[in-house]
PDB file of C-alpha atoms in Angstrom:
ATOM      1  CA  UNK A 726      -0.555   3.153   9.576  1.00 40.00           C
ATOM      2  CA  UNK A 727      -3.893   1.827   9.209  1.00 40.00           C
ATOM      3  CA  UNK A 728      -6.792   3.175   7.144  1.00 51.00           C
ATOM      4  CA  UNK A 729      -9.486   2.237   4.884  1.00 64.00           C
ATOM      5  CA  UNK A 730      -7.199   1.376   2.080  1.00 75.00           C
ATOM      6  CA  UNK A 731      -6.715  -2.140   0.693  1.00 87.00           C
ATOM      7  CA  UNK A 732      -2.859  -1.397   1.296  1.00 91.00           C
ATOM      8  CA  UNK A 733      -0.760   0.170   4.114  1.00 90.00           C
ATOM      9  CA  UNK A 734       2.405   1.712   4.636  1.00 89.00           C
ATOM     10  CA  UNK A 735       3.956   0.016   7.598  1.00 89.00           C
ATOM     11  CA  UNK A 736       7.202   1.038   9.519  1.00 86.00           C
ATOM     12  CA  UNK A 737       9.757  -0.741  11.455  1.00 87.00           C
ATOM     13  CA  UNK A 738      12.677   0.632  13.538  1.00 85.00           C
ATOM     14  CA  UNK A 739      15.901  -0.264  11.641  1.00 79.00           C
ATOM     15  CA  UNK A 740      19.710   0.315  11.645  1.00 82.00           C
ATOM     16  CA  UNK A 741      19.501   2.739   8.510  1.00 76.00           C
ATOM     17  CA  UNK A 742      20.309   6.504   8.023  1.00 75.00           C
ATOM     18  CA  UNK A 743      16.802   7.365   8.818  1.00 73.00           C
ATOM     19  CA  UNK A 744      16.306   4.963  11.792  1.00 80.00           C
ATOM     20  CA  UNK A 745      13.472   3.114  10.074  1.00 83.00           C
ATOM     21  CA  UNK A 746      12.322   1.082   7.072  1.00 84.00           C
ATOM     22  CA  UNK A 747       9.020   1.160   5.485  1.00 86.00           C
ATOM     23  CA  UNK A 748       7.099  -1.396   3.483  1.00 90.00           C
ATOM     24  CA  UNK A 749       3.607  -2.043   1.828  1.00 93.00           C
ATOM     25  CA  UNK A 750       1.301  -4.536   3.446  1.00 91.00           C
ATOM     26  CA  UNK A 751      -2.058  -5.853   2.028  1.00 90.00           C
ATOM     27  CA  UNK A 752      -4.468  -4.363   4.546  1.00 85.00           C
ATOM     28  CA  UNK A 753      -7.695  -5.910   3.189  1.00 83.00           C
ATOM     29  CA  UNK A 754      -8.372  -8.923   1.109  1.00 80.00           C
ATOM     30  CA  UNK A 755     -11.003 -11.599   0.384  1.00 84.00           C
ATOM     31  CA  UNK A 756     -10.531 -15.281  -0.033  1.00 83.00           C
ATOM     32  CA  UNK A 757     -12.634 -17.318  -2.525  1.00 81.00           C
ATOM     33  CA  UNK A 758     -10.754 -20.512  -1.836  1.00 85.00           C
ATOM     34  CA  UNK A 759      -8.446 -21.624   1.190  1.00 87.00           C
ATOM     35  CA  UNK A 760      -4.845 -20.260   0.811  1.00 87.00           C
ATOM     36  CA  UNK A 761      -5.771 -17.654  -1.754  1.00 88.00           C
ATOM     37  CA  UNK A 762      -5.691 -13.867  -1.282  1.00 86.00           C
ATOM     38  CA  UNK A 763      -7.862 -12.003  -3.707  1.00 88.00           C
ATOM     39  CA  UNK A 764      -7.257  -8.254  -3.967  1.00 89.00           C
ATOM     40  CA  UNK A 765      -9.764  -7.466  -6.928  1.00 90.00           C
ATOM     41  CA  UNK A 766     -13.400  -7.762  -7.303  1.00 90.00           C
ATOM     42  CA  UNK A 767     -14.572 -10.551  -9.653  1.00 91.00           C
ATOM     43  CA  UNK A 768     -14.508  -9.072 -13.313  1.00 93.00           C
ATOM     44  CA  UNK A 769     -16.904 -10.252 -16.267  1.00 96.00           C
ATOM     45  CA  UNK A 770     -15.240  -7.990 -18.857  1.00 96.00           C
ATOM     46  CA  UNK A 771     -12.006  -6.541 -19.718  1.00 97.00           C
ATOM     47  CA  UNK A 772     -13.486  -3.173 -18.731  1.00 97.00           C
ATOM     48  CA  UNK A 773     -14.313  -4.301 -15.237  1.00 97.00           C
ATOM     49  CA  UNK A 774     -10.601  -5.630 -15.156  1.00 96.00           C
ATOM     50  CA  UNK A 775      -9.181  -2.650 -16.079  1.00 97.00           C
ATOM     51  CA  UNK A 776     -11.141  -0.686 -13.671  1.00 97.00           C
ATOM     52  CA  UNK A 777     -10.093  -2.988 -10.842  1.00 95.00           C
ATOM     53  CA  UNK A 778      -6.379  -2.497 -11.861  1.00 96.00           C
ATOM     54  CA  UNK A 779      -6.745   1.117 -12.067  1.00 97.00           C
ATOM     55  CA  UNK A 780      -8.091   1.034  -8.630  1.00 94.00           C
ATOM     56  CA  UNK A 781      -5.157  -0.820  -7.306  1.00 93.00           C
ATOM     57  CA  UNK A 782      -2.468   1.337  -9.073  1.00 95.00           C
ATOM     58  CA  UNK A 783      -4.282   4.471  -7.537  1.00 94.00           C
ATOM     59  CA  UNK A 784      -4.248   2.937  -4.302  1.00 92.00           C
ATOM     60  CA  UNK A 785      -0.310   2.122  -4.612  1.00 93.00           C
ATOM     61  CA  UNK A 786       0.283   5.696  -5.965  1.00 93.00           C
ATOM     62  CA  UNK A 787      -1.272   7.027  -2.660  1.00 92.00           C
ATOM     63  CA  UNK A 788       0.823   4.739  -0.619  1.00 92.00           C
ATOM     64  CA  UNK A 789       4.048   5.695  -2.656  1.00 90.00           C
ATOM     65  CA  UNK A 790       3.121   9.523  -1.702  1.00 89.00           C
ATOM     66  CA  UNK A 791       3.057   8.584   1.995  1.00 88.00           C
ATOM     67  CA  UNK A 792       6.266   6.670   1.595  1.00 87.00           C
ATOM     68  CA  UNK A 793       7.963   9.652  -0.145  1.00 85.00           C
ATOM     69  CA  UNK A 794       7.041  12.078   2.747  1.00 82.00           C
ATOM     70  CA  UNK A 795       8.969   9.422   5.013  1.00 80.00           C
ATOM     71  CA  UNK A 796      11.964   9.871   3.035  1.00 77.00           C
ATOM     72  CA  UNK A 797      11.880  13.533   2.013  1.00 76.00           C
ATOM     73  CA  UNK A 798      15.044  15.784   2.463  1.00 64.00           C
ATOM     74  CA  UNK A 799      14.574  18.883   4.245  1.00 56.00           C
ATOM     75  CA  UNK A 800      12.063  19.950   7.045  1.00 56.00           C
ATOM     76  CA  UNK A 801       9.720  17.254   6.053  1.00 52.00           C
ATOM     77  CA  UNK A 802      11.952  14.094   6.779  1.00 58.00           C
ATOM     78  CA  UNK A 803      13.171  11.644   7.196  1.00 61.00           C
ATOM     79  CA  UNK A 804      10.048  11.234   9.602  1.00 59.00           C
ATOM     80  CA  UNK A 805       9.182   8.157  11.544  1.00 58.00           C
ATOM     81  CA  UNK A 806       5.391   7.274  11.441  1.00 58.00           C
ATOM     82  CA  UNK A 807       5.826   4.997  14.640  1.00 56.00           C
TER      83      UNK A 807
END
C-alpha cells in the first residue's frame, strides 16, 4: 500500500490463520552518504530533533492503525490489502 508516507504497510500471502502477513517498510528516505538511509531531516537543536522524532512516531502510529484494521475481529477483518 503506497502513499505519501515515509513508511508503508506491505502485505504478503502467508500460511497463517488470516492468509497473509504484514510488515512496515521504509517507503522514502534520503542518503547523505553511500550505504546510509536517513529517515529524518538534519537537526541543529534538540527542539528540531524532538520534532523529527514526533513526526516519525506519528507516521508509525498511522501505520499501526492501518495494520490493526487488517487483524481486527468481526466484520472488519482479517481483511487482505492485496
